[in-house]
Amino acid sequence: MMASEKAIAALLICLVITMASVKKAETLSDCAKECMPVCLKENGATIDICGDACEKYCEQMFTTMGAV
């Protein structure tokens, strides 16, 4: 009985993490969505950190490209 309870708990945790990831992906710009896989390969990277970093990167790129 305990093993099935642990499996259900693990499944629920995975579901919550997946839902949070999907919600974050829905709010990202197209540029940031392309940046995310590269960022997430870095050691210690998380979805939240990469989401913010990629959005800032994209803002910088568009600002720099617009000034040229």
Short mmCIF file of C-alpha atoms in Angstrom, two decimals:
data_model
loop_
_atom_site.label_atom_id
_atom_site.label_comp_id
_atom_site.label_asym_id
_atom_site.label_seq_id
_atom_site.Cartn_x
_atom_site.Cartn_y
_atom_site.Cartn_z
CA MET A 1 0.00 0.00 0.00
CA MET A 2 2.81 2.43 0.81
CA ALA A 3 4.52 1.95 -2.54
CA SER A 4 1.38 2.95 -4.41
CA GLU A 5 0.97 6.03 -2.21
CA LYS A 6 4.56 7.05 -2.96
CA ALA A 7 3.98 6.49 -6.67
CA ILE A 8 0.86 8.66 -6.59
CA ALA A 9 2.72 11.38 -4.69
CA ALA A 10 5.59 11.27 -7.19
CA LEU A 11 3.14 11.45 -10.08
CA LEU A 12 1.41 14.47 -8.56
CA ILE A 13 4.74 16.23 -8.04
CA CYS A 14 5.69 15.59 -11.67
CA LEU A 15 2.31 16.89 -12.80
CA VAL A 16 2.71 20.13 -10.82
CA ILE A 17 6.22 20.69 -12.22
CA THR A 18 5.01 20.02 -15.76
CA MET A 19 2.09 22.42 -15.37
CA ALA A 20 4.43 25.14 -14.08
CA SER A 21 6.76 24.58 -17.03
CA VAL A 22 3.93 24.82 -19.55
CA LYS A 23 2.59 27.99 -17.93
CA LYS A 24 6.04 29.58 -18.08
CA ALA A 25 6.46 28.58 -21.74
CA GLU A 26 3.12 30.16 -22.64
CA THR A 27 4.27 33.54 -21.32
CA LEU A 28 7.65 33.61 -23.10
CA SER A 29 8.30 35.48 -26.32
CA ASP A 30 9.20 33.48 -29.43
CA CYS A 31 12.80 34.64 -29.10
CA ALA A 32 13.00 33.45 -25.48
CA LYS A 33 11.46 30.10 -26.41
CA GLU A 34 14.33 29.56 -28.86
CA CYS A 35 16.84 30.57 -26.18
CA MET A 36 15.50 28.23 -23.46
CA PRO A 37 17.00 24.91 -24.68
CA VAL A 38 20.46 26.48 -24.85
CA CYS A 39 20.12 28.04 -21.40
CA LEU A 40 18.77 24.89 -19.76
CA LYS A 41 21.90 22.96 -20.79
CA GLU A 42 23.94 25.12 -18.42
CA ASN A 43 24.89 23.61 -15.07
CA GLY A 44 22.40 24.62 -12.35
CA ALA A 45 19.94 26.24 -14.77
CA THR A 46 16.24 26.22 -13.94
CA ILE A 47 13.17 27.11 -15.96
CA ASP A 48 12.57 30.28 -13.95
CA ILE A 49 16.17 31.48 -14.20
CA CYS A 50 16.38 30.72 -17.92
CA GLY A 51 13.00 32.31 -18.65
CA ASP A 52 14.10 35.60 -17.10
CA ALA A 53 17.59 35.43 -18.61
CA CYS A 54 16.28 34.65 -22.10
CA GLU A 55 13.72 37.47 -22.01
CA LYS A 56 16.46 39.92 -20.96
CA TYR A 57 18.76 38.57 -23.68
CA CYS A 58 16.05 39.06 -26.30
CA GLU A 59 15.30 42.59 -25.10
CA GLN A 60 19.01 43.43 -25.41
CA MET A 61 19.25 41.88 -28.86
CA PHE A 62 16.23 43.76 -30.20
CA THR A 63 17.39 47.03 -28.63
CA THR A 64 20.88 46.62 -30.09
CA MET A 65 19.58 45.56 -33.50
CA GLY A 66 17.12 48.43 -33.55
CA ALA A 67 19.89 50.94 -32.84
CA VAL A 68 22.06 49.72 -35.72
#
